[in-house]
Amino acid sequence: MNVLEIRGLSVDYLSAGGTVHAVDDVSLDLRRGEILGLAGESGSGKSTLAHAIGRLLRPPAMITAGSVVYHRKDEQVDVLKLAPKALRAFRWKELAVVFQSAMNSLNPVMAVGAQIDDVLRIHEPDMSRKARGERVVELLRRVGISADRRKSYPHELSGGMRQRAAIAIALALNPEVIVMDEPTTALDVVVQRDILHEIRTLKDEYGFAVIFITHDLSLLMEISDRIAIMYAGRVVETGTAKELHRSPRHPYTLGLLRSFPKLRGPREDLLGIPGTPPDLRDLPPGCAFHPRCQSAFDDCGRVSPRLLPGPHGEVACLLNENTGVEVQA
Ligand code: SF4
């Protein structure tokens, strides 16, 4: 059952140098209780998409088309049409966001326990002070921070602890959806793994769904149930983490998989993807990936591939449209 349905969502950035089409006609479903990974290089549109879902975009960004429908237990909510008061309640109670740098999202002059207490006080006015105190301790404990650190300020905590505190704040009101935008990128691999493990455990316990964003596809394989790959503002492949790992069908997915060291298994050479992502103000004709694609053939410079369903998930590549041409390994 879907908790979020995104349909035909497009976001532009208006600038003097031209219109940047950051997200272009994206449709995705988030199922209740799943972790959906969003991967792609910088500028692929994944963070803009996540911000658009939470209505967190600021000018010059502008949603130009599409809808985001949130399924409450007994009703459907059109997120893009929520009035300001309803939107504020939606953002904490039903959808919370954890950003890459907790140092930027936490209040530097407030102890972390007080910051969680603040969220509870504002959104749960009937909750007693004692109950709030107990909830703060419980939330910190659940993310691996001992009760005596609730009086610590963000600068007194390590990077990993700060990210854990940001996750505790996101969990405060038991939201159905948590968007995590590169939440472990600034951390070392060991801390990263601990936090990934923690997120999965918390998700199983609380039942929320996660949109987890990172440029590191091998890390996403570790944590996600399903993955959507973005390139130049579009979704180019979707599938379960297992399927994408076993048989990626889009050449860009294959390139991403070969660009990052695996967290498990034998050491392999990293190959990377030749070239750089395109200018989103002036995309190449046909398939936007064709100037970098080792499997490109004549039609790729003329025909724009559609995102079509396959035996496992979807893929937007002309190789998938019965051309008879094989992907170059
Ligand atoms: Fe490569 Fe062509 Fe497929 Fe694009 S459509 S990914 S250029 S093979």
CSV table of C-alpha atoms and ligand atoms in Angstrom, one decimal:
chain,number,residue,atom,x,y,z
A,1,MET,CA,0.0,0.0,0.0
A,2,ASN,CA,1.4,3.4,-1.0
A,3,VAL,CA,1.9,6.1,1.6
A,4,LEU,CA,3.1,8.7,-1.1
A,5,GLU,CA,2.3,8.9,-4.8
A,6,ILE,CA,4.3,11.4,-6.9
A,7,ARG,CA,3.0,11.9,-10.4
A,8,GLY,CA,4.5,13.9,-13.2
A,9,LEU,CA,6.5,16.2,-10.8
A,10,SER,CA,8.6,18.9,-12.5
A,11,VAL,CA,10.8,21.5,-10.8
A,12,ASP,CA,12.6,24.4,-12.5
A,13,TYR,CA,15.1,26.9,-11.2
A,14,LEU,CA,14.7,30.3,-12.9
A,15,SER,CA,18.0,32.0,-13.4
A,16,ALA,CA,19.4,34.8,-15.6
A,17,GLY,CA,21.4,32.2,-17.6
A,18,GLY,CA,18.2,30.2,-18.5
A,19,THR,CA,15.8,27.8,-16.9
A,20,VAL,CA,17.3,24.8,-15.1
A,21,HIS,CA,15.0,21.8,-15.4
A,22,ALA,CA,16.1,20.1,-12.1
A,23,VAL,CA,13.3,17.6,-11.9
A,24,ASP,CA,11.5,16.6,-15.1
A,25,ASP,CA,8.2,14.6,-15.1
A,26,VAL,CA,9.0,12.2,-12.2
A,27,SER,CA,6.5,9.7,-11.0
A,28,LEU,CA,7.3,7.4,-8.0
A,29,ASP,CA,5.4,5.5,-5.3
A,30,LEU,CA,6.6,5.1,-1.7
A,31,ARG,CA,5.1,2.1,0.0
A,32,ARG,CA,4.2,2.1,3.6
A,33,GLY,CA,7.1,1.0,5.8
A,34,GLU,CA,9.7,0.6,3.0
A,35,ILE,CA,13.0,2.3,2.4
A,36,LEU,CA,13.2,3.8,-1.1
A,37,GLY,CA,16.7,4.8,-2.1
A,38,LEU,CA,17.2,7.7,-4.5
A,39,ALA,CA,20.6,7.7,-6.2
A,40,GLY,CA,22.4,9.7,-8.8
A,41,GLU,CA,25.4,12.1,-9.2
A,42,SER,CA,25.3,15.7,-8.0
A,43,GLY,CA,22.8,17.6,-10.1
A,44,SER,CA,20.7,14.6,-10.9
A,45,GLY,CA,17.7,16.2,-9.2
A,46,LYS,CA,17.4,13.8,-6.2
A,47,SER,CA,17.7,16.4,-3.5
A,48,THR,CA,15.4,18.9,-5.3
A,49,LEU,CA,12.8,16.1,-5.7
A,50,ALA,CA,13.0,15.3,-1.9
A,51,HIS,CA,12.7,19.0,-1.1
A,52,ALA,CA,9.7,19.3,-3.4
A,53,ILE,CA,7.9,16.4,-1.7
A,54,GLY,CA,8.2,18.2,1.7
A,55,ARG,CA,7.4,21.6,0.1
A,56,LEU,CA,10.8,22.8,1.3
A,57,LEU,CA,11.8,24.5,-1.9
A,58,ARG,CA,12.5,28.2,-1.9
A,59,PRO,CA,12.6,30.6,-4.9
A,60,PRO,CA,14.1,30.6,-7.5
A,61,ALA,CA,13.0,26.9,-7.4
A,62,MET,CA,9.4,26.4,-8.7
A,63,ILE,CA,7.2,23.3,-9.0
A,64,THR,CA,5.9,23.6,-12.5
A,65,ALA,CA,3.8,20.4,-12.8
A,66,GLY,CA,2.7,17.3,-11.1
A,67,SER,CA,1.2,16.2,-7.8
A,68,VAL,CA,2.3,14.6,-4.5
A,69,VAL,CA,-0.5,12.7,-2.8
A,70,TYR,CA,-0.1,11.5,0.8
A,71,HIS,CA,-2.3,8.7,2.0
A,72,ARG,CA,-3.4,9.2,5.5
A,73,LYS,CA,-5.1,6.1,7.0
A,74,ASP,CA,-8.6,7.3,6.0
A,75,GLU,CA,-8.0,10.1,3.4
A,76,GLN,CA,-5.8,11.4,0.7
A,77,VAL,CA,-4.0,14.7,1.0
A,78,ASP,CA,-2.7,16.7,-1.9
A,79,VAL,CA,0.6,18.0,-0.3
A,80,LEU,CA,1.2,20.7,-3.0
A,81,LYS,CA,-2.1,22.3,-2.1
A,82,LEU,CA,-1.9,22.3,1.7
A,83,ALA,CA,-2.5,25.7,3.3
A,84,PRO,CA,0.4,27.0,5.5
A,85,LYS,CA,-1.0,25.9,8.9
A,86,ALA,CA,-1.8,22.4,7.6
A,87,LEU,CA,1.6,22.2,5.9
A,88,ARG,CA,3.4,22.9,9.2
A,89,ALA,CA,1.5,20.1,10.9
A,90,PHE,CA,2.1,17.8,8.0
A,91,ARG,CA,5.8,18.4,8.0
A,92,TRP,CA,6.4,17.2,11.5
A,93,LYS,CA,3.5,14.8,12.3
A,94,GLU,CA,3.4,13.0,8.9
A,95,LEU,CA,6.6,13.7,7.1
A,96,ALA,CA,10.0,14.7,8.7
A,97,VAL,CA,13.3,15.5,7.1
A,98,VAL,CA,16.9,14.7,8.2
A,99,PHE,CA,19.5,16.7,6.3
A,100,GLN,CA,23.1,15.9,5.5
A,101,SER,CA,24.7,18.2,8.1
A,102,ALA,CA,23.0,18.0,11.4
A,103,MET,CA,25.2,21.0,12.5
A,104,ASN,CA,23.2,23.1,10.1
A,105,SER,CA,19.8,21.8,11.0
A,106,LEU,CA,20.2,21.6,14.8
A,107,ASN,CA,20.0,24.8,16.9
A,108,PRO,CA,23.6,25.5,18.0
A,109,VAL,CA,22.6,27.3,21.2
A,110,MET,CA,20.1,24.8,22.5
A,111,ALA,CA,20.8,21.4,24.1
A,112,VAL,CA,19.6,18.5,22.0
A,113,GLY,CA,17.1,17.3,24.6
A,114,ALA,CA,15.6,20.7,24.7
A,115,GLN,CA,15.2,20.7,20.9
A,116,ILE,CA,13.3,17.5,21.0
A,117,ASP,CA,11.2,18.8,23.9
A,118,ASP,CA,10.4,21.9,21.8
A,119,VAL,CA,8.9,19.9,19.0
A,120,LEU,CA,6.8,17.9,21.5
A,121,ARG,CA,5.7,21.1,23.3
A,122,ILE,CA,4.6,22.8,20.1
A,123,HIS,CA,2.9,19.9,18.4
A,124,GLU,CA,1.5,18.0,21.4
A,125,PRO,CA,0.2,20.8,23.6
A,126,ASP,CA,-1.7,18.3,25.8
A,127,MET,CA,1.4,16.4,26.7
A,128,SER,CA,2.6,17.0,30.3
A,129,ARG,CA,6.1,18.2,31.0
A,130,LYS,CA,6.9,14.9,32.7
A,131,ALA,CA,5.7,12.9,29.8
A,132,ARG,CA,7.7,15.0,27.4
A,133,GLY,CA,10.8,14.5,29.5
A,134,GLU,CA,10.3,10.7,29.4
A,135,ARG,CA,9.8,10.8,25.7
A,136,VAL,CA,13.0,12.8,25.1
A,137,VAL,CA,15.0,10.3,27.1
A,138,GLU,CA,13.3,7.4,25.3
A,139,LEU,CA,13.9,8.9,21.8
A,140,LEU,CA,17.6,9.6,22.6
A,141,ARG,CA,18.0,6.1,23.9
A,142,ARG,CA,16.4,4.6,20.8
A,143,VAL,CA,19.0,6.3,18.5
A,144,GLY,CA,21.9,5.3,20.8
A,145,ILE,CA,22.4,8.4,22.8
A,146,SER,CA,22.5,8.0,26.6
A,147,ALA,CA,20.1,10.1,28.7
A,148,ASP,CA,22.9,12.1,30.3
A,149,ARG,CA,23.8,13.6,26.9
A,150,ARG,CA,20.4,15.3,26.6
A,151,LYS,CA,21.9,18.5,28.1
A,152,SER,CA,24.7,18.5,25.6
A,153,TYR,CA,24.9,21.2,22.9
A,154,PRO,CA,25.4,20.1,19.3
A,155,HIS,CA,29.1,21.3,19.2
A,156,GLU,CA,29.7,18.9,22.2
A,157,LEU,CA,28.7,15.9,20.2
A,158,SER,CA,30.5,13.9,17.5
A,159,GLY,CA,29.3,14.1,13.9
A,160,GLY,CA,27.7,10.7,14.3
A,161,MET,CA,25.9,11.7,17.5
A,162,ARG,CA,24.6,14.9,15.9
A,163,GLN,CA,23.1,12.9,13.1
A,164,ARG,CA,21.5,10.5,15.6
A,165,ALA,CA,20.1,13.5,17.5
A,166,ALA,CA,18.6,14.8,14.2
A,167,ILE,CA,17.0,11.4,13.6
A,168,ALA,CA,15.6,11.5,17.2
A,169,ILE,CA,14.0,14.9,16.5
A,170,ALA,CA,12.6,13.5,13.2
A,171,LEU,CA,11.0,10.6,15.1
A,172,ALA,CA,9.5,12.8,17.9
A,173,LEU,CA,6.0,12.8,16.5
A,174,ASN,CA,6.0,9.3,14.9
A,175,PRO,CA,5.8,10.4,11.3
A,176,GLU,CA,4.7,8.0,8.5
A,177,VAL,CA,7.5,9.2,6.2
A,178,ILE,CA,11.1,10.4,6.8
A,179,VAL,CA,13.1,11.9,4.1
A,180,MET,CA,16.8,11.5,4.7
A,181,ASP,CA,19.0,13.6,2.4
A,182,GLU,CA,22.6,12.3,2.5
A,183,PRO,CA,22.3,11.7,6.3
A,184,THR,CA,25.6,9.8,6.6
A,185,THR,CA,27.7,11.4,3.8
A,186,ALA,CA,30.0,13.4,6.1
A,187,LEU,CA,30.7,10.5,8.4
A,188,ASP,CA,33.4,7.8,8.4
A,189,VAL,CA,32.5,4.3,7.1
A,190,VAL,CA,32.2,2.6,10.5
A,191,VAL,CA,29.9,5.3,11.9
A,192,GLN,CA,28.0,5.3,8.6
A,193,ARG,CA,27.3,1.6,8.9
A,194,ASP,CA,26.2,1.9,12.5
A,195,ILE,CA,23.7,4.6,11.6
A,196,LEU,CA,22.4,2.7,8.6
A,197,HIS,CA,21.8,-0.3,10.8
A,198,GLU,CA,20.1,1.9,13.4
A,199,ILE,CA,17.8,3.4,10.7
A,200,ARG,CA,16.7,-0.1,9.6
A,201,THR,CA,16.0,-1.2,13.1
A,202,LEU,CA,14.0,1.9,13.9
A,203,LYS,CA,12.0,1.6,10.7
A,204,ASP,CA,11.1,-2.0,11.5
A,205,GLU,CA,10.1,-1.0,15.0
A,206,TYR,CA,8.1,2.2,14.2
A,207,GLY,CA,6.9,1.3,10.8
A,208,PHE,CA,7.7,4.6,9.0
A,209,ALA,CA,8.7,4.7,5.3
A,210,VAL,CA,12.0,6.4,4.3
A,211,ILE,CA,13.2,8.2,1.2
A,212,PHE,CA,16.9,7.8,1.5
A,213,ILE,CA,19.0,10.0,-0.8
A,214,THR,CA,22.7,9.5,-1.6
A,215,HIS,CA,25.1,9.6,-4.5
A,216,ASP,CA,26.6,6.3,-3.2
A,217,LEU,CA,24.8,3.5,-4.8
A,218,SER,CA,26.6,0.7,-3.0
A,219,LEU,CA,25.6,2.2,0.3
A,220,LEU,CA,22.0,2.4,-0.9
A,221,MET,CA,22.1,-1.3,-1.7
A,222,GLU,CA,22.8,-2.0,2.0
A,223,ILE,CA,19.8,-0.2,3.3
A,224,SER,CA,17.1,0.1,0.7
A,225,ASP,CA,14.2,-2.1,-0.2
A,226,ARG,CA,13.7,-0.4,-3.6
A,227,ILE,CA,15.9,2.0,-5.5
A,228,ALA,CA,15.2,4.7,-8.1
A,229,ILE,CA,18.1,6.0,-10.1
A,230,MET,CA,18.0,9.6,-11.3
A,231,TYR,CA,19.9,11.2,-14.2
A,232,ALA,CA,19.5,14.8,-15.5
A,233,GLY,CA,16.3,15.3,-13.5
A,234,ARG,CA,14.6,12.1,-14.6
A,235,VAL,CA,14.1,8.6,-13.1
A,236,VAL,CA,16.0,6.2,-15.5
A,237,GLU,CA,15.7,3.0,-13.6
A,238,THR,CA,13.7,1.5,-10.6
A,239,GLY,CA,13.9,-1.9,-9.0
A,240,THR,CA,14.5,-3.7,-5.8
A,241,ALA,CA,18.0,-3.3,-4.4
A,242,LYS,CA,18.6,-7.0,-5.1
A,243,GLU,CA,17.6,-6.8,-8.7
A,244,LEU,CA,19.6,-3.6,-9.4
A,245,HIS,CA,22.6,-5.2,-7.8
A,246,ARG,CA,22.3,-8.5,-9.7
A,247,SER,CA,21.2,-7.2,-13.1
A,248,PRO,CA,21.3,-3.4,-13.6
A,249,ARG,CA,19.6,-2.7,-17.0
A,250,HIS,CA,20.4,1.0,-17.5
A,251,PRO,CA,24.0,1.7,-18.5
A,252,TYR,CA,24.1,4.6,-16.0
A,253,THR,CA,23.1,2.3,-13.1
A,254,LEU,CA,25.9,0.0,-14.2
A,255,GLY,CA,28.3,2.9,-14.2
A,256,LEU,CA,27.3,4.1,-10.7
A,257,LEU,CA,27.7,0.6,-9.4
A,258,ARG,CA,31.3,0.5,-10.7
A,259,SER,CA,32.1,4.0,-9.3
A,260,PHE,CA,31.9,3.2,-5.5
A,261,PRO,CA,33.7,0.6,-3.4
A,262,LYS,CA,31.4,-2.1,-2.1
A,263,LEU,CA,30.8,-2.2,1.7
A,264,ARG,CA,31.0,-6.0,1.5
A,265,GLY,CA,32.7,-8.5,-0.7
A,266,PRO,CA,36.1,-8.6,-2.4
A,267,ARG,CA,37.9,-5.4,-3.4
A,268,GLU,CA,37.2,-4.4,-7.1
A,269,ASP,CA,38.7,-1.8,-9.4
A,270,LEU,CA,36.6,1.4,-9.6
A,271,LEU,CA,35.9,2.4,-13.1
A,272,GLY,CA,33.7,5.6,-12.9
A,273,ILE,CA,31.6,7.1,-15.6
A,274,PRO,CA,33.3,9.0,-18.4
A,275,GLY,CA,32.4,12.7,-18.9
A,276,THR,CA,30.3,14.9,-16.7
A,277,PRO,CA,26.6,15.4,-16.1
A,278,PRO,CA,24.9,17.6,-18.7
A,279,ASP,CA,23.9,21.2,-18.4
A,280,LEU,CA,20.3,21.1,-17.2
A,281,ARG,CA,19.6,24.3,-19.1
A,282,ASP,CA,20.5,22.7,-22.3
A,283,LEU,CA,20.1,18.9,-22.4
A,284,PRO,CA,21.5,16.9,-25.3
A,285,PRO,CA,18.9,15.7,-27.7
A,286,GLY,CA,17.5,12.2,-27.4
A,287,CYS,CA,18.7,10.3,-24.4
A,288,ALA,CA,20.4,12.8,-22.0
A,289,PHE,CA,23.0,10.2,-21.1
A,290,HIS,CA,24.1,9.4,-24.7
A,291,PRO,CA,27.3,11.5,-24.7
A,292,ARG,CA,28.6,9.4,-21.8
A,293,CYS,CA,27.1,6.0,-22.6
A,294,GLN,CA,29.3,3.2,-23.8
A,295,SER,CA,26.3,1.4,-25.2
A,296,ALA,CA,24.9,4.3,-27.2
A,297,PHE,CA,23.9,3.7,-30.8
A,298,ASP,CA,22.5,5.9,-33.6
A,299,ASP,CA,19.0,6.4,-32.2
A,300,CYS,CA,20.2,7.5,-28.8
A,301,GLY,CA,21.1,11.0,-30.1
A,302,ARG,CA,17.6,11.4,-31.6
A,303,VAL,CA,15.0,9.5,-29.6
A,304,SER,CA,14.2,10.2,-25.9
A,305,PRO,CA,13.7,6.8,-24.1
A,306,ARG,CA,10.5,6.3,-22.1
A,307,LEU,CA,10.4,4.9,-18.6
A,308,LEU,CA,8.9,1.5,-19.3
A,309,PRO,CA,8.0,-1.4,-17.0
A,310,GLY,CA,10.1,-4.5,-17.4
A,311,PRO,CA,10.3,-7.9,-15.7
A,312,HIS,CA,11.9,-6.1,-12.7
A,313,GLY,CA,10.9,-2.5,-12.1
A,314,GLU,CA,11.2,0.1,-14.8
A,315,VAL,CA,14.0,1.4,-17.1
A,316,ALA,CA,14.3,4.3,-19.5
A,317,CYS,CA,16.8,3.1,-22.2
A,318,LEU,CA,16.3,2.4,-25.8
A,319,LEU,CA,18.0,-0.9,-25.3
A,320,ASN,CA,14.9,-1.9,-23.4
A,321,GLU,CA,12.6,-0.9,-26.3
A,322,ASN,CA,13.2,-4.0,-28.3
A,323,THR,CA,16.0,-2.6,-30.4
A,324,GLY,CA,17.9,-5.8,-30.3
A,325,VAL,CA,21.1,-4.0,-29.2
A,326,GLU,CA,22.8,-5.3,-26.1
A,327,VAL,CA,24.2,-3.2,-23.1
A,328,GLN,CA,28.0,-3.0,-23.3
A,329,ALA,CA,29.4,-4.5,-20.1
B,1,SF4,FE1,22.7,4.5,-23.5
B,1,SF4,FE2,21.1,4.8,-25.6
B,1,SF4,FE3,20.2,3.5,-23.4
B,1,SF4,FE4,20.6,6.2,-23.4
B,1,SF4,S1,19.1,5.1,-24.6
B,1,SF4,S2,21.3,4.8,-21.8
B,1,SF4,S3,22.4,6.4,-24.7
B,1,SF4,S4,21.9,2.9,-24.8
